[in-house]
C-alpha cells in the first residue's frame, strides 16, 4: 500500500498547501536545520538513542515524486513515530527558478513502512537536482519531539514529463489552436554563413542537432532529441510564409510533402509561452522506423497525421493537402538530415526580429493557459 504523502511545515494558517495537508491528515511542525541547530521556540530536543537513518535509497523517480527508503539500527526503533525529511534544490547557477518561494523544504510524515512515496507539484519540479537528508523523531506526550542526528546528504534528479503529462499539455494546446489554414512549404531561416558551411562541410545536407532547453522545463525532448527546426506558419492575408524572421535573412524552403507524408509519423512535443500573449507548439516529424521515430514513440504522444488540431496531411483528388493551426506558432522538428537540393535558399525581404527568438527561452510558469498541475 502506498505511503501517505508528506506535508509541509507551515509558517502561517494561510499557507497555499493548508487544505492539502488537512486532507492528508498529516502533521506539520517547525523543524531544526540539517546542522542540528534549533529555533528557541521549536520545542524539539535531541535523543541520542534514536537511530540515525543511513544507506538512503531513492527509487521510482518521476517529474514530481520519488520513493525513499533507508536502513536503521534496531535500537530504539520502536520509539520512532515520525520521519523528518529535508528536501532542497541543489545549488547551482542553472537551477530551476520556478519553485514557489513560500513553501518550506522540510517535510514531516508519520512513520510508515519503507519505502515511502514523496510527491507534490508544489515543491518538486521536473528535471531538477535535489539533495535530501532524513531524521527519525519521537513525539512526546506534551507534543514536543525528540530527534536523531541528520543522515548523510543524498543527491538525485527528478525525471522529465511522462506521456501522461504531455497529453495534458496537448489537451490544453488543442483548446486554443484555432481554425486550420492551408500551407504548401516548410521553411528554415539562418544566416548566409550557415548555408555556406552546410555546402562546404556537410555535403549540402543540413544535419540534425540537439534541441536546446527552450520551452517547458520538463520537456523530454530538450537537450536530448536531435533534429532540424522548421517553421510552417503562414500569413493570414497571403497564405505564404512571413517575410520577417528572428533567425537570419536567408531562408530554405521545401515543399511540404518532401518532409511530411504518410511515410512519416507526427508527435506532440511541447506547449509554452514566454510571458507573451501568443503560444508555441512544438511538433516532431520523424520518418517511420528512424532513430528519431523510435525516440519519440517511447516519450511523446503520437498524432494522427490526417486529423489533429495542429498540422495535417491528407489526400484530396490525388493531391496532398496541408493545413496548420492559425492561433499558435508551430515549431516543427524534422529528425533526419535534409539536403539543400530538395528546396531553395533565398534572401528574405523582411526584418530580423530578434525579440521573437525562442533559443533557450524559458516558459512562463504562471500562465494558466499552458501549464499543468505538476512541478514547473
GROMACS .gro file of C-alpha atoms in nm:
model
  376
    1UNK     CA    1   0.000   0.000   0.000
    2UNK     CA    2   0.141   0.338  -0.095
    3UNK     CA    3   0.263   0.552   0.194
    4UNK     CA    4   0.079   0.875   0.269
    5UNK     CA    5   0.201   1.196   0.110
    6UNK     CA    6   0.425   1.424   0.312
    7UNK     CA    7   0.307   1.758   0.444
    8UNK     CA    8   0.491   2.090   0.453
    9UNK     CA    9   0.596   2.281   0.759
   10UNK     CA   10   0.352   2.573   0.760
   11UNK     CA   11   0.455   2.918   0.876
   12UNK     CA   12   0.102   3.061   0.879
   13UNK     CA   13  -0.261   2.941   0.853
   14UNK     CA   14  -0.280   3.100   0.508
   15UNK     CA   15  -0.032   2.857   0.352
   16UNK     CA   16  -0.135   2.754  -0.004
   17UNK     CA   17  -0.094   2.390   0.096
   18UNK     CA   18  -0.315   2.406   0.407
   19UNK     CA   19  -0.614   2.234   0.252
   20UNK     CA   20  -0.399   1.958   0.102
   21UNK     CA   21  -0.236   1.890   0.438
   22UNK     CA   22  -0.573   1.874   0.613
   23UNK     CA   23  -0.698   1.621   0.362
   24UNK     CA   24  -0.393   1.403   0.416
   25UNK     CA   25  -0.436   1.411   0.798
   26UNK     CA   26  -0.066   1.469   0.848
   27UNK     CA   27   0.108   1.687   1.099
   28UNK     CA   28   0.309   1.999   1.022
   29UNK     CA   29   0.576   2.120   1.263
   30UNK     CA   30   0.872   2.353   1.277
   31UNK     CA   31   1.191   2.157   1.220
   32UNK     CA   32   1.553   2.208   1.302
   33UNK     CA   33   1.815   2.269   1.035
   34UNK     CA   34   2.040   1.996   0.897
   35UNK     CA   35   2.328   2.105   1.117
   36UNK     CA   36   2.121   2.033   1.428
   37UNK     CA   37   2.056   2.394   1.531
   38UNK     CA   38   1.705   2.471   1.651
   39UNK     CA   39   1.479   2.770   1.691
   40UNK     CA   40   1.428   2.870   2.054
   41UNK     CA   41   1.055   2.803   2.029
   42UNK     CA   42   1.077   2.485   1.823
   43UNK     CA   43   1.017   2.251   2.114
   44UNK     CA   44   1.247   1.990   1.956
   45UNK     CA   45   1.509   1.814   2.162
   46UNK     CA   46   1.775   1.557   2.078
   47UNK     CA   47   1.772   1.199   2.196
   48UNK     CA   48   2.087   1.009   2.106
   49UNK     CA   49   1.909   0.674   2.140
   50UNK     CA   50   1.703   0.729   1.825
   51UNK     CA   51   1.865   0.555   1.526
   52UNK     CA   52   2.015   0.773   1.253
   53UNK     CA   53   1.899   0.678   0.902
   54UNK     CA   54   2.180   0.555   0.674
   55UNK     CA   55   2.222   0.393   0.332
   56UNK     CA   56   1.946   0.610   0.185
   57UNK     CA   57   1.799   0.485  -0.143
   58UNK     CA   58   1.594   0.688  -0.394
   59UNK     CA   59   1.383   0.500  -0.650
   60UNK     CA   60   1.075   0.526  -0.874
   61UNK     CA   61   1.163   0.884  -0.966
   62UNK     CA   62   0.907   1.080  -1.172
   63UNK     CA   63   0.886   1.450  -1.257
   64UNK     CA   64   0.704   1.525  -0.929
   65UNK     CA   65   0.754   1.225  -0.699
   66UNK     CA   66   1.003   0.969  -0.574
   67UNK     CA   67   1.027   0.681  -0.328
   68UNK     CA   68   1.274   0.692  -0.042
   69UNK     CA   69   1.399   0.422   0.194
   70UNK     CA   70   1.689   0.378   0.433
   71UNK     CA   71   1.841   0.141   0.688
   72UNK     CA   72   1.830   0.194   1.066
   73UNK     CA   73   1.992   0.030   1.368
   74UNK     CA   74   1.745  -0.171   1.571
   75UNK     CA   75   1.800   0.018   1.899
   76UNK     CA   76   1.507   0.239   1.999
   77UNK     CA   77   1.348   0.170   1.662
   78UNK     CA   78   1.013   0.118   1.833
   79UNK     CA   79   1.024   0.475   1.969
   80UNK     CA   80   1.010   0.631   1.622
   81UNK     CA   81   0.677   0.800   1.547
   82UNK     CA   82   0.775   1.034   1.263
   83UNK     CA   83   1.028   1.094   0.988
   84UNK     CA   84   1.165   1.441   0.909
   85UNK     CA   85   1.286   1.495   0.554
   86UNK     CA   86   1.493   1.795   0.441
   87UNK     CA   87   1.450   1.837   0.065
   88UNK     CA   88   1.636   2.116  -0.117
   89UNK     CA   89   1.723   2.209  -0.470
   90UNK     CA   90   2.091   2.154  -0.532
   91UNK     CA   91   2.268   2.487  -0.551
   92UNK     CA   92   2.396   2.567  -0.897
   93UNK     CA   93   2.381   2.864  -1.129
   94UNK     CA   94   2.147   2.688  -1.371
   95UNK     CA   95   1.896   2.571  -1.112
   96UNK     CA   96   1.527   2.591  -1.190
   97UNK     CA   97   1.390   2.920  -1.055
   98UNK     CA   98   1.024   2.832  -1.066
   99UNK     CA   99   0.977   2.691  -0.714
  100UNK     CA  100   0.712   2.858  -0.502
  101UNK     CA  101   0.910   3.070  -0.256
  102UNK     CA  102   0.658   3.047   0.030
  103UNK     CA  103   0.680   2.668   0.062
  104UNK     CA  104   0.928   2.523   0.315
  105UNK     CA  105   1.154   2.238   0.216
  106UNK     CA  106   1.133   2.042   0.543
  107UNK     CA  107   0.866   1.775   0.542
  108UNK     CA  108   0.722   1.551   0.813
  109UNK     CA  109   0.534   1.224   0.790
  110UNK     CA  110   0.419   0.963   1.035
  111UNK     CA  111   0.649   0.663   1.049
  112UNK     CA  112   0.523   0.420   0.788
  113UNK     CA  113   0.672   0.110   0.627
  114UNK     CA  114   0.952   0.194   0.384
  115UNK     CA  115   0.989   0.282   0.104
  116UNK     CA  116   0.759   0.582   0.133
  117UNK     CA  117   0.642   0.799  -0.153
  118UNK     CA  118   0.717   1.171  -0.156
  119UNK     CA  119   0.504   1.359  -0.406
  120UNK     CA  120   0.373   1.705  -0.466
  121UNK     CA  121   0.392   1.957  -0.750
  122UNK     CA  122   0.418   2.247  -0.504
  123UNK     CA  123   0.771   2.151  -0.403
  124UNK     CA  124   0.903   1.915  -0.670
  125UNK     CA  125   0.998   2.030  -1.019
  126UNK     CA  126   1.083   1.809  -1.321
  127UNK     CA  127   1.439   1.760  -1.440
  128UNK     CA  128   1.580   1.928  -1.129
  129UNK     CA  129   1.866   1.822  -0.899
  130UNK     CA  130   1.781   1.787  -0.530
  131UNK     CA  131   1.955   1.700  -0.206
  132UNK     CA  132   1.777   1.509   0.068
  133UNK     CA  133   1.856   1.417   0.429
  134UNK     CA  134   1.647   1.235   0.690
  135UNK     CA  135   1.591   1.233   1.068
  136UNK     CA  136   1.390   0.999   1.284
  137UNK     CA  137   1.173   1.155   1.553
  138UNK     CA  138   0.962   1.058   1.852
  139UNK     CA  139   0.660   1.263   1.953
  140UNK     CA  140   0.623   1.307   2.328
  141UNK     CA  141   0.303   1.327   2.531
  142UNK     CA  142   0.346   1.704   2.570
  143UNK     CA  143   0.361   1.748   2.192
  144UNK     CA  144   0.735   1.808   2.172
  145UNK     CA  145   0.967   1.594   1.961
  146UNK     CA  146   1.299   1.427   2.021
  147UNK     CA  147   1.506   1.369   1.709
  148UNK     CA  148   1.807   1.180   1.583
  149UNK     CA  149   2.101   1.336   1.407
  150UNK     CA  150   2.057   1.405   1.035
  151UNK     CA  151   2.155   1.132   0.793
  152UNK     CA  152   2.409   1.179   0.519
  153UNK     CA  153   2.300   1.404   0.231
  154UNK     CA  154   2.196   1.226  -0.089
  155UNK     CA  155   2.165   1.382  -0.435
  156UNK     CA  156   1.920   1.286  -0.709
  157UNK     CA  157   1.748   1.437  -1.012
  158UNK     CA  158   1.376   1.429  -1.093
  159UNK     CA  159   1.255   1.296  -1.428
  160UNK     CA  160   1.106   1.456  -1.740
  161UNK     CA  161   0.736   1.484  -1.812
  162UNK     CA  162   0.581   1.147  -1.890
  163UNK     CA  163   0.342   1.081  -2.178
  164UNK     CA  164   0.057   1.137  -1.933
  165UNK     CA  165   0.180   1.488  -1.852
  166UNK     CA  166   0.242   1.567  -2.218
  167UNK     CA  167  -0.108   1.453  -2.302
  168UNK     CA  168  -0.237   1.707  -2.050
  169UNK     CA  169  -0.030   1.976  -2.226
  170UNK     CA  170  -0.161   1.854  -2.562
  171UNK     CA  171  -0.520   1.889  -2.448
  172UNK     CA  172  -0.456   2.245  -2.330
  173UNK     CA  173  -0.292   2.333  -2.663
  174UNK     CA  174  -0.587   2.193  -2.857
  175UNK     CA  175  -0.821   2.439  -2.683
  176UNK     CA  176  -0.650   2.746  -2.835
  177UNK     CA  177  -0.519   2.606  -3.166
  178UNK     CA  178  -0.786   2.784  -3.370
  179UNK     CA  179  -0.903   2.710  -3.722
  180UNK     CA  180  -0.680   2.547  -3.982
  181UNK     CA  181  -0.513   2.735  -4.269
  182UNK     CA  182  -0.354   2.588  -4.581
  183UNK     CA  183   0.024   2.568  -4.623
  184UNK     CA  184   0.247   2.443  -4.902
  185UNK     CA  185   0.605   2.468  -4.769
  186UNK     CA  186   0.820   2.425  -4.461
  187UNK     CA  187   1.094   2.683  -4.417
  188UNK     CA  188   1.408   2.740  -4.211
  189UNK     CA  189   1.579   3.077  -4.163
  190UNK     CA  190   1.950   3.109  -4.093
  191UNK     CA  191   2.242   3.339  -4.170
  192UNK     CA  192   2.417   3.305  -4.505
  193UNK     CA  193   2.723   3.163  -4.327
  194UNK     CA  194   2.517   2.868  -4.204
  195UNK     CA  195   2.418   2.759  -4.553
  196UNK     CA  196   2.772   2.814  -4.682
  197UNK     CA  197   2.902   2.589  -4.404
  198UNK     CA  198   2.646   2.318  -4.486
  199UNK     CA  199   2.757   2.316  -4.851
  200UNK     CA  200   3.129   2.309  -4.771
  201UNK     CA  201   3.142   2.074  -4.473
  202UNK     CA  202   2.830   1.853  -4.484
  203UNK     CA  203   2.790   1.769  -4.850
  204UNK     CA  204   2.494   2.004  -4.893
  205UNK     CA  205   2.287   1.828  -4.622
  206UNK     CA  206   2.158   2.006  -4.311
  207UNK     CA  207   2.232   1.786  -4.010
  208UNK     CA  208   2.014   1.727  -3.702
  209UNK     CA  209   2.141   1.889  -3.383
  210UNK     CA  210   2.037   1.850  -3.020
  211UNK     CA  211   1.734   2.061  -2.924
  212UNK     CA  212   1.807   2.346  -2.684
  213UNK     CA  213   1.637   2.398  -2.346
  214UNK     CA  214   1.358   2.627  -2.460
  215UNK     CA  215   1.001   2.555  -2.360
  216UNK     CA  216   0.868   2.352  -2.067
  217UNK     CA  217   1.123   2.265  -1.802
  218UNK     CA  218   1.011   1.903  -1.801
  219UNK     CA  219   1.007   1.850  -2.176
  220UNK     CA  220   1.166   1.510  -2.260
  221UNK     CA  221   1.299   1.639  -2.594
  222UNK     CA  222   1.506   1.931  -2.458
  223UNK     CA  223   1.876   1.851  -2.463
  224UNK     CA  224   1.804   1.501  -2.598
  225UNK     CA  225   1.618   1.487  -2.929
  226UNK     CA  226   1.825   1.555  -3.242
  227UNK     CA  227   1.651   1.730  -3.529
  228UNK     CA  228   1.628   2.029  -3.762
  229UNK     CA  229   1.391   2.314  -3.678
  230UNK     CA  230   1.142   2.425  -3.943
  231UNK     CA  231   0.852   2.668  -3.943
  232UNK     CA  232   0.526   2.633  -4.133
  233UNK     CA  233   0.303   2.919  -4.022
  234UNK     CA  234   0.162   3.140  -4.296
  235UNK     CA  235   0.034   3.496  -4.308
  236UNK     CA  236  -0.344   3.506  -4.293
  237UNK     CA  237  -0.384   3.750  -4.581
  238UNK     CA  238  -0.131   3.596  -4.825
  239UNK     CA  239  -0.123   3.226  -4.735
  240UNK     CA  240   0.257   3.245  -4.763
  241UNK     CA  241   0.538   3.239  -4.503
  242UNK     CA  242   0.601   3.576  -4.332
  243UNK     CA  243   0.895   3.780  -4.460
  244UNK     CA  244   1.026   3.859  -4.111
  245UNK     CA  245   1.236   3.619  -3.904
  246UNK     CA  246   1.445   3.625  -3.585
  247UNK     CA  247   1.690   3.362  -3.709
  248UNK     CA  248   1.857   3.509  -4.017
  249UNK     CA  249   1.794   3.673  -4.352
  250UNK     CA  250   1.836   3.360  -4.564
  251UNK     CA  251   1.555   3.109  -4.593
  252UNK     CA  252   1.546   2.748  -4.706
  253UNK     CA  253   1.203   2.649  -4.840
  254UNK     CA  254   1.098   2.294  -4.914
  255UNK     CA  255   0.769   2.153  -5.044
  256UNK     CA  256   0.566   2.020  -4.751
  257UNK     CA  257   0.524   1.672  -4.899
  258UNK     CA  258   0.901   1.613  -4.901
  259UNK     CA  259   0.913   1.625  -4.520
  260UNK     CA  260   0.560   1.534  -4.413
  261UNK     CA  261   0.376   1.244  -4.576
  262UNK     CA  262   0.226   0.901  -4.498
  263UNK     CA  263   0.580   0.764  -4.452
  264UNK     CA  264   0.637   0.991  -4.152
  265UNK     CA  265   0.496   0.996  -3.800
  266UNK     CA  266   0.388   1.311  -3.618
  267UNK     CA  267   0.433   1.370  -3.243
  268UNK     CA  268   0.336   1.640  -2.995
  269UNK     CA  269   0.646   1.772  -2.815
  270UNK     CA  270   0.559   2.081  -2.609
  271UNK     CA  271   0.329   2.379  -2.547
  272UNK     CA  272   0.458   2.701  -2.394
  273UNK     CA  273   0.471   3.080  -2.395
  274UNK     CA  274   0.737   3.333  -2.298
  275UNK     CA  275   0.541   3.594  -2.100
  276UNK     CA  276   0.358   3.688  -2.419
  277UNK     CA  277   0.002   3.665  -2.550
  278UNK     CA  278   0.092   3.412  -2.820
  279UNK     CA  279   0.180   3.048  -2.762
  280UNK     CA  280   0.416   2.798  -2.924
  281UNK     CA  281   0.354   2.431  -3.002
  282UNK     CA  282   0.648   2.203  -3.082
  283UNK     CA  283   0.575   1.912  -3.317
  284UNK     CA  284   0.814   1.638  -3.427
  285UNK     CA  285   0.808   1.481  -3.774
  286UNK     CA  286   1.004   1.155  -3.793
  287UNK     CA  287   1.041   0.914  -4.086
  288UNK     CA  288   0.880   0.583  -3.990
  289UNK     CA  289   1.132   0.348  -3.825
  290UNK     CA  290   1.408   0.610  -3.799
  291UNK     CA  291   1.607   0.663  -3.476
  292UNK     CA  292   1.408   0.983  -3.418
  293UNK     CA  293   1.084   0.789  -3.459
  294UNK     CA  294   1.193   0.531  -3.202
  295UNK     CA  295   1.295   0.807  -2.958
  296UNK     CA  296   0.959   0.982  -2.988
  297UNK     CA  297   0.749   0.666  -2.980
  298UNK     CA  298   0.869   0.597  -2.626
  299UNK     CA  299   0.828   0.952  -2.493
  300UNK     CA  300   0.575   1.162  -2.687
  301UNK     CA  301   0.203   1.143  -2.770
  302UNK     CA  302   0.159   1.047  -3.136
  303UNK     CA  303  -0.084   1.244  -3.352
  304UNK     CA  304  -0.296   1.125  -3.643
  305UNK     CA  305  -0.141   1.299  -3.946
  306UNK     CA  306  -0.480   1.328  -4.116
  307UNK     CA  307  -0.675   1.457  -3.819
  308UNK     CA  308  -0.534   1.669  -3.537
  309UNK     CA  309  -0.558   2.031  -3.422
  310UNK     CA  310  -0.211   2.148  -3.531
  311UNK     CA  311  -0.070   2.012  -3.857
  312UNK     CA  312  -0.244   1.779  -4.102
  313UNK     CA  313  -0.155   1.594  -4.419
  314UNK     CA  314  -0.432   1.440  -4.630
  315UNK     CA  315  -0.500   1.346  -4.990
  316UNK     CA  316  -0.768   1.527  -5.189
  317UNK     CA  317  -0.829   1.434  -5.555
  318UNK     CA  318  -0.489   1.263  -5.571
  319UNK     CA  319  -0.302   1.564  -5.433
  320UNK     CA  320  -0.154   1.602  -5.084
  321UNK     CA  321  -0.311   1.895  -4.898
  322UNK     CA  322  -0.165   2.050  -4.582
  323UNK     CA  323  -0.314   2.265  -4.304
  324UNK     CA  324  -0.174   2.429  -3.990
  325UNK     CA  325  -0.334   2.581  -3.681
  326UNK     CA  326  -0.393   2.953  -3.706
  327UNK     CA  327  -0.372   3.064  -3.343
  328UNK     CA  328  -0.045   2.903  -3.226
  329UNK     CA  329   0.309   2.936  -3.359
  330UNK     CA  330   0.427   2.593  -3.473
  331UNK     CA  331   0.788   2.485  -3.435
  332UNK     CA  332   0.846   2.167  -3.632
  333UNK     CA  333   1.144   1.941  -3.569
  334UNK     CA  334   1.241   1.703  -3.851
  335UNK     CA  335   1.464   1.425  -3.720
  336UNK     CA  336   1.664   1.327  -4.032
  337UNK     CA  337   1.920   1.518  -4.246
  338UNK     CA  338   1.772   1.735  -4.523
  339UNK     CA  339   1.960   1.803  -4.849
  340UNK     CA  340   1.953   2.163  -4.968
  341UNK     CA  341   1.894   2.038  -5.322
  342UNK     CA  342   1.541   1.936  -5.219
  343UNK     CA  343   1.443   2.302  -5.184
  344UNK     CA  344   1.563   2.657  -5.246
  345UNK     CA  345   1.768   2.911  -5.049
  346UNK     CA  346   1.695   3.281  -5.094
  347UNK     CA  347   1.725   3.607  -4.902
  348UNK     CA  348   1.406   3.736  -4.740
  349UNK     CA  349   1.293   4.096  -4.774
  350UNK     CA  350   1.164   4.148  -4.418
  351UNK     CA  351   1.328   4.231  -4.088
  352UNK     CA  352   1.524   4.017  -3.845
  353UNK     CA  353   1.306   4.037  -3.534
  354UNK     CA  354   1.532   3.908  -3.257
  355UNK     CA  355   1.258   3.957  -2.996
  356UNK     CA  356   1.074   3.658  -3.144
  357UNK     CA  357   1.364   3.417  -3.098
  358UNK     CA  358   1.288   3.111  -2.887
  359UNK     CA  359   1.651   2.999  -2.842
  360UNK     CA  360   1.677   2.866  -2.484
  361UNK     CA  361   1.363   3.065  -2.398
  362UNK     CA  362   1.212   2.993  -2.056
  363UNK     CA  363   0.845   2.914  -2.017
  364UNK     CA  364   0.620   3.145  -1.816
  365UNK     CA  365   0.540   2.931  -1.507
  366UNK     CA  366   0.241   3.145  -1.411
  367UNK     CA  367   0.048   3.113  -1.738
  368UNK     CA  368  -0.277   2.925  -1.678
  369UNK     CA  369  -0.315   2.851  -2.049
  370UNK     CA  370  -0.001   2.640  -2.099
  371UNK     CA  371   0.091   2.497  -1.757
  372UNK     CA  372  -0.026   2.175  -1.598
  373UNK     CA  373  -0.056   2.073  -1.233
  374UNK     CA  374   0.288   1.919  -1.191
  375UNK     CA  375   0.619   2.073  -1.094
  376UNK     CA  376   0.731   2.357  -1.315
   0.00000   0.00000   0.00000
